Short mmCIF file of C-alpha atoms in Angstrom, two decimals:
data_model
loop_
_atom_site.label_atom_id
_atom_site.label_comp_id
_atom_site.label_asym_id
_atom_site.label_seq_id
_atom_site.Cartn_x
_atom_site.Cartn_y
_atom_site.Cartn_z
CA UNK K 996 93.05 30.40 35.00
CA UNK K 997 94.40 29.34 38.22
CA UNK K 998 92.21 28.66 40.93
CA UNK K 999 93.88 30.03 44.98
CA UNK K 1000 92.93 27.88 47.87
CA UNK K 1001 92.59 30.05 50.96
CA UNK K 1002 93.61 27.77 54.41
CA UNK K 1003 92.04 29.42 57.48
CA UNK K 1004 94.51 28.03 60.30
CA UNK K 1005 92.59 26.77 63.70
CA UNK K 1006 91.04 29.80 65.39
CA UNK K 1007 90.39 29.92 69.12
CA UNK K 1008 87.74 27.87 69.72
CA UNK K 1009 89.11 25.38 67.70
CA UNK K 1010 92.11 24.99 70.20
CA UNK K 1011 89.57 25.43 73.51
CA UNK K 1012 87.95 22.70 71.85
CA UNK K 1013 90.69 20.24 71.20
CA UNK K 1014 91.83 21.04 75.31
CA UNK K 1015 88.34 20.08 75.92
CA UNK K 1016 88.54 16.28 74.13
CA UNK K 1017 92.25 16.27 76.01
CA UNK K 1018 90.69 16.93 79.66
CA UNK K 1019 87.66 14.38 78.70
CA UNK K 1020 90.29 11.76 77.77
CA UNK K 1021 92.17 12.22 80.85
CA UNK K 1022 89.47 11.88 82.76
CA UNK K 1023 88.00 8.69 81.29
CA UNK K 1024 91.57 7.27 81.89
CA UNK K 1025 91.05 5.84 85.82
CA UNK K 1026 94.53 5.13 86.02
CA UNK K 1027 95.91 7.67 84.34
CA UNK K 1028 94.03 10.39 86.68
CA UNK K 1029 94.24 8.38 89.61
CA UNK K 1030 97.75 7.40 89.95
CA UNK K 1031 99.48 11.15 89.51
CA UNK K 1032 97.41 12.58 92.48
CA UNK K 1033 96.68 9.33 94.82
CA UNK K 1034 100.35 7.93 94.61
CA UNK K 1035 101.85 11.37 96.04
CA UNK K 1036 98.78 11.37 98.12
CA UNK K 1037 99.64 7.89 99.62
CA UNK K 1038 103.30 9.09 100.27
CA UNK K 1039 102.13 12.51 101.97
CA UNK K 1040 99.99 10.43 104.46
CA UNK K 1041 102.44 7.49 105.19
CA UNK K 1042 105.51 10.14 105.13
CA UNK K 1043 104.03 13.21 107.16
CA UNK K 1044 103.43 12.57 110.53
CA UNK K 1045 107.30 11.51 111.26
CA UNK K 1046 108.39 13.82 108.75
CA UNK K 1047 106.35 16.70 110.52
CA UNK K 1048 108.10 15.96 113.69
CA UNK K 1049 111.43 16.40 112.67
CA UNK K 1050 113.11 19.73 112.43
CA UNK K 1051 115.28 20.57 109.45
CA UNK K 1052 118.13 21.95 110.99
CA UNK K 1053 117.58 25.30 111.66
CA UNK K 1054 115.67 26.37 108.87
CA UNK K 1055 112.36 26.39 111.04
CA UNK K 1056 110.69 24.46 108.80
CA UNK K 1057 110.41 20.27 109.57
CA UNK K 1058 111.12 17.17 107.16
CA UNK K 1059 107.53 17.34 105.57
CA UNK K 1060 108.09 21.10 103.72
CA UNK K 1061 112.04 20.28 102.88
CA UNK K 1062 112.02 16.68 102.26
CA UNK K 1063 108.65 15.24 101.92
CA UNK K 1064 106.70 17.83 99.96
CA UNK K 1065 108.83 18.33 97.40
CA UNK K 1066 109.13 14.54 96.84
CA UNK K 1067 105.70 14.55 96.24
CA UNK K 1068 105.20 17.41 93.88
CA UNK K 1069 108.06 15.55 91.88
CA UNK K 1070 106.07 12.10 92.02
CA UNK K 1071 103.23 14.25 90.40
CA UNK K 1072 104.63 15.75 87.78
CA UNK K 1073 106.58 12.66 86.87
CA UNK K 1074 104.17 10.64 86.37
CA UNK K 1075 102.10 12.62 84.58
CA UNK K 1076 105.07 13.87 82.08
CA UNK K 1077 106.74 10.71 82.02
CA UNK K 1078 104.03 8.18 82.26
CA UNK K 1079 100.68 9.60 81.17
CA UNK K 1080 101.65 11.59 78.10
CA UNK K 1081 103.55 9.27 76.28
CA UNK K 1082 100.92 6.29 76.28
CA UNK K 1083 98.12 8.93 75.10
CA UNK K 1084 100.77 10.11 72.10
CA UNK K 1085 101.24 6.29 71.18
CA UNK K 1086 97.62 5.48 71.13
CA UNK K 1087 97.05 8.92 69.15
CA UNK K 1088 99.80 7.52 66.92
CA UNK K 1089 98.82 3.65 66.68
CA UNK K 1090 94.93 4.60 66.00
CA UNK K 1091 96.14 7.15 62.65
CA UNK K 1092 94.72 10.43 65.04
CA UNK K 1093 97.73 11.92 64.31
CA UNK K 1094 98.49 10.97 60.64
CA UNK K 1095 94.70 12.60 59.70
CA UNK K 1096 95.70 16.15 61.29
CA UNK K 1097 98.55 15.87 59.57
CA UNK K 1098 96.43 16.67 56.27
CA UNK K 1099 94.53 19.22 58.02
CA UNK K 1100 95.01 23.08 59.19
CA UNK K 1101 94.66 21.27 62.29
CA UNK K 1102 98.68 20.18 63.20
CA UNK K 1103 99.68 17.72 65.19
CA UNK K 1104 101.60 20.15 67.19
CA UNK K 1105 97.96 20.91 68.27
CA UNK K 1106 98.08 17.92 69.95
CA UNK K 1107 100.86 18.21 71.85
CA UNK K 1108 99.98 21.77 73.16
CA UNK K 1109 96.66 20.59 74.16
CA UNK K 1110 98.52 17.29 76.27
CA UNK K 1111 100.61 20.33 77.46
CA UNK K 1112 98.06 22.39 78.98
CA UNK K 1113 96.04 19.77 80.32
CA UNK K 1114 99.49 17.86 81.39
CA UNK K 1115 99.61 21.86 83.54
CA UNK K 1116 96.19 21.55 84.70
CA UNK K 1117 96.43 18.20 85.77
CA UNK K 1118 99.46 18.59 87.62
CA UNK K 1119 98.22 22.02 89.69
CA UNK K 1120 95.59 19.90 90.23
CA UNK K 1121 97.40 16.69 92.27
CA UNK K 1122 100.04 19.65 93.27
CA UNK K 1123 97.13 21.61 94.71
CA UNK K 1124 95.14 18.65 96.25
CA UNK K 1125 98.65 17.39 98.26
CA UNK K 1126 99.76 20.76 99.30
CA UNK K 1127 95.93 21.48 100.82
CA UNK K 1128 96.07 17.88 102.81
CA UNK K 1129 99.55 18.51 104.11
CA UNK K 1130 98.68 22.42 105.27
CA UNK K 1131 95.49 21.52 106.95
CA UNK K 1132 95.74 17.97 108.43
CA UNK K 1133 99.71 18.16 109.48
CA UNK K 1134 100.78 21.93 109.50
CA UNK K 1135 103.02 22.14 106.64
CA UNK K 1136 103.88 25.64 105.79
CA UNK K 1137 103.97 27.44 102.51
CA UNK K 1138 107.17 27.84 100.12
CA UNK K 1139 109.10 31.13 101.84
CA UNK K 1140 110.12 31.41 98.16
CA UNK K 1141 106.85 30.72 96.57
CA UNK K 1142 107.16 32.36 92.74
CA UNK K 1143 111.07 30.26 92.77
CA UNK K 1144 108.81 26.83 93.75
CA UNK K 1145 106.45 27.50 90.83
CA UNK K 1146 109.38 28.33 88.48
CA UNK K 1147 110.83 25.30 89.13
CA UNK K 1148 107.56 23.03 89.47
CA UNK K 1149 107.38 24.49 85.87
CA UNK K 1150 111.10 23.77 84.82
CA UNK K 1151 110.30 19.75 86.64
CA UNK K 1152 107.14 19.58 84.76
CA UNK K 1153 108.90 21.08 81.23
CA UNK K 1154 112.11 18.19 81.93
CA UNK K 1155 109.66 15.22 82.74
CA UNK K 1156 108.10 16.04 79.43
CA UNK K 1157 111.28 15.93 77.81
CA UNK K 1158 111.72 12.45 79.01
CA UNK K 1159 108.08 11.46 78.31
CA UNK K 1160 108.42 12.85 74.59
CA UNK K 1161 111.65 10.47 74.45
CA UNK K 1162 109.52 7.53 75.31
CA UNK K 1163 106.55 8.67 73.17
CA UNK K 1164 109.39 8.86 70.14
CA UNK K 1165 110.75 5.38 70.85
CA UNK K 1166 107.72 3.26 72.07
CA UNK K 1167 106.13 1.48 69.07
CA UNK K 1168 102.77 0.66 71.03
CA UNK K 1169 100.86 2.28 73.82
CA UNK K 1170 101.14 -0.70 75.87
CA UNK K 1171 104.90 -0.42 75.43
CA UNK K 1172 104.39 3.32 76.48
CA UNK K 1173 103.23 2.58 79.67
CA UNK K 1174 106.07 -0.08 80.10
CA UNK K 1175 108.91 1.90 79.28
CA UNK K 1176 107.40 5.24 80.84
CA UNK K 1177 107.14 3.20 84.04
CA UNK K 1178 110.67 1.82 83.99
CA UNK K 1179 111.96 5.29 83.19
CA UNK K 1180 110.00 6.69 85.97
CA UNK K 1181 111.39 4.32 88.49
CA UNK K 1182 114.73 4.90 87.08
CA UNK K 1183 114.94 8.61 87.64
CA UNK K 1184 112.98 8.52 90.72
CA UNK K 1185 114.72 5.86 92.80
CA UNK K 1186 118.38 7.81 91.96
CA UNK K 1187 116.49 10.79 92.73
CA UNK K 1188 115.41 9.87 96.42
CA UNK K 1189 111.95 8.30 95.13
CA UNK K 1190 112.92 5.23 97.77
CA UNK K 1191 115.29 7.31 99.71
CA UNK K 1192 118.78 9.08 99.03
CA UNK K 1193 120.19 7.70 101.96
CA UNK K 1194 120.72 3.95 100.58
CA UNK K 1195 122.39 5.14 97.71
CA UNK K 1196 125.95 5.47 97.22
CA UNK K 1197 127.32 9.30 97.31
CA UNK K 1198 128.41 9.16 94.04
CA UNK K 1199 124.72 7.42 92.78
CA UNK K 1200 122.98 10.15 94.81
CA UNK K 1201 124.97 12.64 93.53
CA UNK K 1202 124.56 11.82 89.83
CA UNK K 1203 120.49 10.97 91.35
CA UNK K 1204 120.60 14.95 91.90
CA UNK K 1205 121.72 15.89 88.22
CA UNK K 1206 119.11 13.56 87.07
CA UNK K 1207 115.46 15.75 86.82
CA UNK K 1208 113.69 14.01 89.31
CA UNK K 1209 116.74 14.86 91.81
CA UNK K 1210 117.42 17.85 90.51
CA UNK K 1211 113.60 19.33 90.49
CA UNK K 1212 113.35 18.15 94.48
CA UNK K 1213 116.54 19.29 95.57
CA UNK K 1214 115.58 22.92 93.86
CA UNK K 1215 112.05 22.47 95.27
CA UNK K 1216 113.50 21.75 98.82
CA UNK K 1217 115.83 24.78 98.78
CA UNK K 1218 112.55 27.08 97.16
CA UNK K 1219 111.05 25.95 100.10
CA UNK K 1220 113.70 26.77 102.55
CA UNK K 1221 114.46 30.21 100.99
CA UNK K 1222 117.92 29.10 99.60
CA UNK K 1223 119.50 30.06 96.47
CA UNK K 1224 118.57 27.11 94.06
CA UNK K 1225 122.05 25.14 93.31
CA UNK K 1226 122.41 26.46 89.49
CA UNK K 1227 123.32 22.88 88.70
CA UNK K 1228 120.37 21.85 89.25
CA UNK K 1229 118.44 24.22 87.32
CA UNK K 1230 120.77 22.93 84.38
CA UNK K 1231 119.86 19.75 84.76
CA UNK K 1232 116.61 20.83 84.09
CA UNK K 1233 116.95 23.18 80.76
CA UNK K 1234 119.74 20.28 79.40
CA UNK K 1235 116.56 17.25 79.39
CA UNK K 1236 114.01 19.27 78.12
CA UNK K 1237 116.63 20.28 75.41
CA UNK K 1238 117.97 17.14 74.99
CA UNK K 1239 114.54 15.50 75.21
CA UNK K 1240 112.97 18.05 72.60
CA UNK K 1241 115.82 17.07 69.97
CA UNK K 1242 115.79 13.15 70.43
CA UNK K 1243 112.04 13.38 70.48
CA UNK K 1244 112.20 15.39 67.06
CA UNK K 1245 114.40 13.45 65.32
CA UNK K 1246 112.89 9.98 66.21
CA UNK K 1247 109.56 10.70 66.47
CA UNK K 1248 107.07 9.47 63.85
CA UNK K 1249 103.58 10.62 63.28
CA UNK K 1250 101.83 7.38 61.97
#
């Protein structure tokens, strides 16, 4: 007589439920929520009022839309893909979370959907909260190619992951998360004008723009402008999060 097992795979609520525990854990996490929308937040304020003043070319639009903004919306989503995620995968990882799903209908892909989603949240969020200051306290003006910004907001946020599933794969602690997140976010971002593209070298800013923080604020800058988005850029930006998806998968271990 043989006895069939029937596996009911996670329903709906089970997966509202799991974002749920994400959001609460990225909320009890001061730094973690902190740090993606008050370090843009700090750079808007310090950055805007020269910025503001200064006309880019004669695009009609000043420093703070083509320059500053999109700096900022690339701090956010950096630090949030590149940072954040990671340590929260380690310490998933390091405390066996990830190892018990593994024996469940509940996947451990689960988990990394639900960081996704709240990872989208989050960033709208610190996205949403710097483009609202810089519109109503120093005049910024909207995207003239608003649906390109978001698709490559989404592209930035899909490539920082990439990299942040790299350092999840290769970071044997959270504590080393954090480390190596934060060296790889000041990596990409200082060759990516996080400090300022003018102190580089041409040929360090130029690979700076092929890197993804480069790449997504040069494609945010010409969204903003109206400009056709330099295809290299948007390259750049498919290649990590393939690159980083493949790495990831082969080096990544669930306990």
């Amino acid at each position: 007589m043989t006895t069939t097992i029937e596996v009911h795979r996670p329903g709906l609520w089970s997966w509202v439920t799991l974002i749920k525990c994400e959001a609460k854990m990225v909320v009890r996490d001061t730094a973690g929520l902190v740090v993606p929308i008050g370090l843009p937040l700090l750079i808007l304020i310090m950055s805007a009022s020269a910025a503001s003043a200064q006309a880019a070319g004669d695009t009609g639009l000043t420093g703070l839309e083509v320059y500053v903004l999109p700096l900022v919306f690339a701090v956010v989503i950096a630090s949030i893909g590149i940072i954040n995620m990671p340590s929260f995968l380690s310490y998933y990882r390091r405390s066996g979370i990830l190892r018990r799903l593994a024996v469940t209908p509940a996947s451990p892909v689960m988990v990394l959907v639900a960081q996704a989603v709240v990872s989208l949240m989050q960033a709208a969020l610190g996205v949403g909260v710097a483009l609202a200051v810089a519109v109503l306290f120093f005049g910024a003006q909207f995207p003239v190619a608003p649906l390109t910004a978001i698709g490559v907001a989404l592209l930035g946020l899909g490539a920082m992951y990439g990299v942040g599933m790299i350092v999840a794969a290769v970071a044997p602690t959270p504590n080393s998360a954090v480390a190596i997140g934060l060296i790889a976010f000041f990596a990409v971002g200082s060759l990516g004008g996080l400090f300022g593209a003018q102190a580089l070298p041409d040929s360090l800013a130029r690979v700076g723009e092929l890197l993804p923080f480069g790449a997504t604020v040069q494609a945010m800058g010409d969204a903003w402008v109206g400009t056709a988005v330099d295809p290299a850029h948007i390259v750049s930006l498919v290649a990590t999060i393939i690159v980083g998806g493949v790495v990831s998968a082969a080096f990544f271990r669930w306990d």
